[in-house]
Structure formats: C-alpha cells, structure tokens
mmCIF file of C-alpha atoms in Angstrom:
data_model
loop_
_atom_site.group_PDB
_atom_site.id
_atom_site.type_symbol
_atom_site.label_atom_id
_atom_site.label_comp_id
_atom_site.label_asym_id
_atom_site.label_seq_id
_atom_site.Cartn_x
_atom_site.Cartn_y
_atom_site.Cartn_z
ATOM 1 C CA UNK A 1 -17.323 -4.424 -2.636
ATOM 2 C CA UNK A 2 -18.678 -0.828 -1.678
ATOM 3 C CA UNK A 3 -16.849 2.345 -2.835
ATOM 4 C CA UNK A 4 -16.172 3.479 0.608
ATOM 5 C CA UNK A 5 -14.097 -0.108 1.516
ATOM 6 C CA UNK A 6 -12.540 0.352 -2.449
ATOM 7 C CA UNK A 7 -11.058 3.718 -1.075
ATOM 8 C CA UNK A 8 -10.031 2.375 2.077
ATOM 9 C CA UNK A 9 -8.041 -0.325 0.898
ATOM 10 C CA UNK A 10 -6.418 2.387 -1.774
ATOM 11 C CA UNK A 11 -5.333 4.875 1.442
ATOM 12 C CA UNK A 12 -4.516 1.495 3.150
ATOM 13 C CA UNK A 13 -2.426 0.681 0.242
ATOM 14 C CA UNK A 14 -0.678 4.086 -0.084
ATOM 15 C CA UNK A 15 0.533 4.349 3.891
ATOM 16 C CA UNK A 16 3.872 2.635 3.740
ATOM 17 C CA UNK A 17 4.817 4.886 0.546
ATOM 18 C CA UNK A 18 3.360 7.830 2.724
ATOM 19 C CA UNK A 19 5.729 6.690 5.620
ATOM 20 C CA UNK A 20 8.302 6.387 2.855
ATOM 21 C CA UNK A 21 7.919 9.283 1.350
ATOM 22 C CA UNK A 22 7.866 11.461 4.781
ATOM 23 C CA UNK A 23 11.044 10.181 5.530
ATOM 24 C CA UNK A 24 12.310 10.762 1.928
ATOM 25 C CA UNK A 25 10.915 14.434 2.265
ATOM 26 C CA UNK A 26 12.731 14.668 5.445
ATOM 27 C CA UNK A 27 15.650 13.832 4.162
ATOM 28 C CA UNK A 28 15.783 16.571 1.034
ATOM 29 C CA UNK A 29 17.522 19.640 2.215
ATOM 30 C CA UNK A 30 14.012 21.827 0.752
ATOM 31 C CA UNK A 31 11.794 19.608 -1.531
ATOM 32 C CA UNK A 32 9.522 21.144 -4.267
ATOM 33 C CA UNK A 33 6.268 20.531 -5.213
ATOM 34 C CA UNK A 34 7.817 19.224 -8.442
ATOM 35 C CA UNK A 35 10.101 16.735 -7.208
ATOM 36 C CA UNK A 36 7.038 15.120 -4.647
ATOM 37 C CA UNK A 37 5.000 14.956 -7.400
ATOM 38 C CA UNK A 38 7.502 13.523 -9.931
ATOM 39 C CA UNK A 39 8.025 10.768 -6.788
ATOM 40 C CA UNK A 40 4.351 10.561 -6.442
ATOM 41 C CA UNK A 41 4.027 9.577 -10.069
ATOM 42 C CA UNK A 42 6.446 6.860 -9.536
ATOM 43 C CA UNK A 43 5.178 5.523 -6.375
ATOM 44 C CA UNK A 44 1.384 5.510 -7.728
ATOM 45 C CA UNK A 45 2.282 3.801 -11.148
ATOM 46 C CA UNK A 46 4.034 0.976 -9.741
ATOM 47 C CA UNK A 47 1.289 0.734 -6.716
ATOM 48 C CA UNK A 48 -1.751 0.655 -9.353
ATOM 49 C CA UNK A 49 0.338 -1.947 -11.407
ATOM 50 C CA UNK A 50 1.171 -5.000 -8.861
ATOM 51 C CA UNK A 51 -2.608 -5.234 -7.549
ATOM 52 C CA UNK A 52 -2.615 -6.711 -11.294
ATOM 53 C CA UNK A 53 -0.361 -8.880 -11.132
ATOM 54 C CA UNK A 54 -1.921 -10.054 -7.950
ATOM 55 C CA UNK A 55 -4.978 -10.144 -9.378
ATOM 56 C CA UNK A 56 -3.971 -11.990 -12.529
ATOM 57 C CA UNK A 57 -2.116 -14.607 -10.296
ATOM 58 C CA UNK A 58 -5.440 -15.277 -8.312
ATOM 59 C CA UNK A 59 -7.453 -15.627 -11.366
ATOM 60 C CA UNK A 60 -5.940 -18.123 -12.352
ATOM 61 C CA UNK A 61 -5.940 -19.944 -8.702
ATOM 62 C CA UNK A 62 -9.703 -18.921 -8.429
ATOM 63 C CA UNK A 63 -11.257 -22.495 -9.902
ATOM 64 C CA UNK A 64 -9.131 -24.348 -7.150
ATOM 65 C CA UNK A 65 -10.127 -22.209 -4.032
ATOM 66 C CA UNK A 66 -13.775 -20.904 -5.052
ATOM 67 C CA UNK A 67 -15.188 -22.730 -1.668
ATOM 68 C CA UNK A 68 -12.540 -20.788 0.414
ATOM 69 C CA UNK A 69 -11.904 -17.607 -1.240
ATOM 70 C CA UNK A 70 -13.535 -15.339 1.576
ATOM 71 C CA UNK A 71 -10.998 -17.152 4.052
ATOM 72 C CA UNK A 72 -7.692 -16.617 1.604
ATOM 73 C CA UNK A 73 -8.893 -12.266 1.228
ATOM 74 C CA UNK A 74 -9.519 -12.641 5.222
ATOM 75 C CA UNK A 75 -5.659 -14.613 5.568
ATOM 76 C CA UNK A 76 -4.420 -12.345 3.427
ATOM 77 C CA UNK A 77 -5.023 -8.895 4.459
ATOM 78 C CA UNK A 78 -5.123 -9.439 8.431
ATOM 79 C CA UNK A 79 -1.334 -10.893 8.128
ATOM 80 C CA UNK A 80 -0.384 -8.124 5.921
ATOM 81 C CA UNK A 81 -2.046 -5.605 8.027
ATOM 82 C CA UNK A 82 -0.626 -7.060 11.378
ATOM 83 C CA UNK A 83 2.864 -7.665 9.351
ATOM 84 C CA UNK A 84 2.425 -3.379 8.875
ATOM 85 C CA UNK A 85 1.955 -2.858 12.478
ATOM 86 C CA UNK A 86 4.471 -4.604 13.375
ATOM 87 C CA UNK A 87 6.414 -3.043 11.121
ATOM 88 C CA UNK A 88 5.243 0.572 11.973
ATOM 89 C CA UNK A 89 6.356 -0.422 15.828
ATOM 90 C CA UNK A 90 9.093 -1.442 15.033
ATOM 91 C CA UNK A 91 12.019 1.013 15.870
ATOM 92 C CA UNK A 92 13.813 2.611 13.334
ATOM 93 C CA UNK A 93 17.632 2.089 12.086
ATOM 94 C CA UNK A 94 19.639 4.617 11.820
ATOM 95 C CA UNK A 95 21.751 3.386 9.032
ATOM 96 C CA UNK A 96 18.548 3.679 7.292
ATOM 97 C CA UNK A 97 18.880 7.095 7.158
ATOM 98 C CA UNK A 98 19.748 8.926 3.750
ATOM 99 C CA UNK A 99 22.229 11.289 2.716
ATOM 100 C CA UNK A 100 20.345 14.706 2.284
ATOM 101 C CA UNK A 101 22.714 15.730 -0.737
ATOM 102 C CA UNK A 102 22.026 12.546 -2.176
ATOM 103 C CA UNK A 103 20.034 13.108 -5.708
ATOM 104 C CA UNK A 104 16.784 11.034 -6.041
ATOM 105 C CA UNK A 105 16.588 9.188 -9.336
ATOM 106 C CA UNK A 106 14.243 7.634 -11.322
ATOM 107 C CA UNK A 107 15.478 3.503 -9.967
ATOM 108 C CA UNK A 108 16.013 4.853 -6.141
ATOM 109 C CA UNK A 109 12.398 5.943 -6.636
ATOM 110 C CA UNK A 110 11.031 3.032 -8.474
ATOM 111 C CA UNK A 111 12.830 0.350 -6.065
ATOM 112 C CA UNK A 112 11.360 2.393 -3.482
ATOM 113 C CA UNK A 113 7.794 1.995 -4.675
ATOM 114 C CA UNK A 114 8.120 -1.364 -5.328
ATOM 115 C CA UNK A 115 9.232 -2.067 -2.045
ATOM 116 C CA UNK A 116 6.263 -0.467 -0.895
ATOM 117 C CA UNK A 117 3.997 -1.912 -3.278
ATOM 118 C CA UNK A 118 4.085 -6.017 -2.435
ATOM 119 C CA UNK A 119 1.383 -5.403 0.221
ATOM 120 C CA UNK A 120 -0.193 -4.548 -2.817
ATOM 121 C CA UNK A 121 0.288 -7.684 -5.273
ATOM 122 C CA UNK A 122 -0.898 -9.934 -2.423
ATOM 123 C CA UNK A 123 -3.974 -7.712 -1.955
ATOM 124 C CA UNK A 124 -4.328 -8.567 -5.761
ATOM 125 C CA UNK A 125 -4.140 -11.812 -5.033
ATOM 126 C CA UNK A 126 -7.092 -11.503 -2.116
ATOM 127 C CA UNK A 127 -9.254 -9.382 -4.761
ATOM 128 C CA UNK A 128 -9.010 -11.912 -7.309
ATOM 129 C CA UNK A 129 -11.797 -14.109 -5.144
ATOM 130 C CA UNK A 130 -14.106 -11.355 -4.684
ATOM 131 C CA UNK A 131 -16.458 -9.426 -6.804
ATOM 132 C CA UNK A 132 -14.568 -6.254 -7.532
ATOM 133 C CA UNK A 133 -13.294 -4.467 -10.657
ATOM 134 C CA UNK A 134 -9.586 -4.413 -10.838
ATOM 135 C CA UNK A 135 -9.308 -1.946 -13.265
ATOM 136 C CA UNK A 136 -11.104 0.401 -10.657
ATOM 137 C CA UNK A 137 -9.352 -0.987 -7.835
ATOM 138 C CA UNK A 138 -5.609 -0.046 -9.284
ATOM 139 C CA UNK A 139 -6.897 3.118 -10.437
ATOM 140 C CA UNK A 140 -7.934 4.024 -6.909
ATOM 141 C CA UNK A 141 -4.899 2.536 -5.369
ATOM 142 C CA UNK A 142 -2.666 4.132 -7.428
ATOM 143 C CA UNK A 143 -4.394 7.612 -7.370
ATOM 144 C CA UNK A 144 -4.710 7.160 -3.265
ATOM 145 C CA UNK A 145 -0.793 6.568 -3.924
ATOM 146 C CA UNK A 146 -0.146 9.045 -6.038
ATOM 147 C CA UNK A 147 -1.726 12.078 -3.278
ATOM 148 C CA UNK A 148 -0.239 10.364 -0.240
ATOM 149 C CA UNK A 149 3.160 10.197 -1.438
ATOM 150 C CA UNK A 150 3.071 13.448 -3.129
ATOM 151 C CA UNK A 151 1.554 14.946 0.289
ATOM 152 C CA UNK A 152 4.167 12.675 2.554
ATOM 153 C CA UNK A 153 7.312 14.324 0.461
ATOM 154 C CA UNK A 154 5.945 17.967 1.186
ATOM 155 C CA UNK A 155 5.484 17.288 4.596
ATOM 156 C CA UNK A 156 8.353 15.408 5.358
ATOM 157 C CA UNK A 157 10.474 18.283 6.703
ATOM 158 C CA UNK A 158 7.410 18.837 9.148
ATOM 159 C CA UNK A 159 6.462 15.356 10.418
ATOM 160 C CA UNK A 160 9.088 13.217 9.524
ATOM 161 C CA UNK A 161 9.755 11.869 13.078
ATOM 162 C CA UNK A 162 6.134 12.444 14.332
ATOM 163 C CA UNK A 163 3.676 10.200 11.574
ATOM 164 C CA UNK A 164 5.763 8.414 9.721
ATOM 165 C CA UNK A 165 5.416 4.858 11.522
ATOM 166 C CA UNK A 166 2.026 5.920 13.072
ATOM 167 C CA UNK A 167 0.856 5.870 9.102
ATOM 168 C CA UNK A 168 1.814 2.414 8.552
ATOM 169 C CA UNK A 169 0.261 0.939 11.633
ATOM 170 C CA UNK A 170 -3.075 2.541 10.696
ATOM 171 C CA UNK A 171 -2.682 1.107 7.564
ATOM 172 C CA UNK A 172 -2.326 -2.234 9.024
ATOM 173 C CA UNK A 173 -5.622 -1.867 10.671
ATOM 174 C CA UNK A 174 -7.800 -0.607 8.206
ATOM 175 C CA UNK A 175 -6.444 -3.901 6.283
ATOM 176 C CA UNK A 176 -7.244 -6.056 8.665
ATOM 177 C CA UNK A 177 -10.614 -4.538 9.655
ATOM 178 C CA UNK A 178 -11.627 -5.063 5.724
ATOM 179 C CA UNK A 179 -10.662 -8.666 5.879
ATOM 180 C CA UNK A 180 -12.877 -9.146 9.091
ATOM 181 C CA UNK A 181 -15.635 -7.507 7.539
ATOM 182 C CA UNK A 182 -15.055 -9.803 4.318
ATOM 183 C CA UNK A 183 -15.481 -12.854 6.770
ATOM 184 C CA UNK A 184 -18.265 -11.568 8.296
ATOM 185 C CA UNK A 185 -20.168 -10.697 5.456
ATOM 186 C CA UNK A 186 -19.688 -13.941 3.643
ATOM 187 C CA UNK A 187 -20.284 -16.197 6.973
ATOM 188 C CA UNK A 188 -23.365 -14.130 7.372
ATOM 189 C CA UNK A 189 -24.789 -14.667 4.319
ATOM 190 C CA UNK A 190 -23.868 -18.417 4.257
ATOM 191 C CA UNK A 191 -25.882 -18.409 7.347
#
C-alpha cells in the first residue's frame, strides 16, 4: 500500500471524530487549546488501538479467505464509507445536543472515541488481507486522529453547523475510493 493511500485512510479514519469533536467544541462555552488536545489524545489512542484489533481478528481469518481478500478490503470499506455518507446526510437530532456547562471527562471522551473508532476495527479487519504494516497504519491513524480532533474542538465554535456532517461524508468517499482502487489494482494484476 503507498504512503499517500496509508494517510488517506488515517484522515479518512479521523473524520467522524473531527465531526465529533466540532460539535463537542461547539458545545464548550470557550474551549482551550488544552482541553482539545487532552480530547485529541483520547480520541487518537483509542483510534490507533481498534485497527489492531481488526487487524488481529483478520489474521487469524486470513488462511480461510486468501483467494478473496481483495473483495472482503473492497466490501469492507465501500459499505463503511457509504454507511458514513449516509450518516453525514443524515439530519441531525436535536436531543443530541449537549449541555454547554456540562464537564467533559475522561469516559464521555473515551466512549466518544470509541464510538467513532469501529469504522476503524473493521478497516483492521480489511488491512489484515493486504500487504501493509499495522504498526504504521495505527500510528498514522491515530496521529491523523489525534490533529483532526484536536483541530475540530478549536474550531468548533466557528464551524460547528457548517463542516461537521460535510467531514464525514468526505470521509465516506475517500473510503470507498481506496477500496475501488484495491479492486482494481488486484483485478488488474490478475489480468
């Protein structure tokens, strides 16, 4: 896998905590640097972590699907990038909304990210049938995580109600644009 689709799956990755985290930004009454990157930290550890456990889970799935593999990382990430488009289209609710005096601890955060972070596992999952580094792979995710959630918080007041869907619906189809190209490389080179 090149270093430019590694990166794009990590910002790909990162855009429903980025939506998250510009609503959670819009939400504080003033948020500090500080606090986003305390949330950041949160978001990007448990993001970095479940592609593992993805990974891990295809590994061991790998000897039974070897002849299909390209197929399952093609399945994989065009449902869970349509699944984020629909998603970002998708109105909001309004009893979603959070109380801006409400404080922002440590397991609000971490459910949060890892809420955010399943796209993640099953992209583990997908990676575990291709010839990438995982170690690599979560540290990119996790950093791309760590910036976009850290930068979402800080401009949360700002864009709230301008990006914050629009993020996950380009997310969505950078994912499923990588699992296209996935197909086509590996039907092309079959060929």
């Amino acid at each position: 896998m090149s270093p430019l689709s590694i990166l794009l799956i990590g910002f790909a990755m990162s855009t429903d905590a980025f939506a998250a985290a510009i609503g959670k930004g819009a939400a504080m009454r003033k948020p500090v640097f500080r606090d986003a990157v305390r949330a950041g930290l949160i978001f990007g550890v448990i993001e970095a972590i479940t592609p593992v456990i993805g990974w891990l889970i295809g590994r061991v799935a790998l000897d039974y699907v070897e002849a299909y593999d390209h197929w399952i990382a093609f399945g994989l990430l065009s449902a869970l990038g349509l699944h984020m488009v629909v998603a970002g289209l998708r109105p909001e609710d309004e009893s979603e909304d959070e109380d801006p005096s409400r404080h922002r601890g440590f397991w609000h955060l971490a459910v949060t990210g890892f809420a955010t972070s399943i796209d993640a596992m099953a992209v583990g999952i997908g990676l575990a049938f291709m010839d990438v580094h995982i170690g690599v792979m979560a540290l990119v995710i996790g950093l791309c995580t760590l910036t976009m959630v850290t930068a979402g918080i800080m401009l949360g007041r700002v864009l709230g109600s301008l990006i914050g869907k629009r993020a996950e619906i380009i997310g969505g189809v950078i994912l499923m644009i990588i699992g296209s190209t996935i197909l086509y490389e590996h039907l092309s080179g079959a060929a």
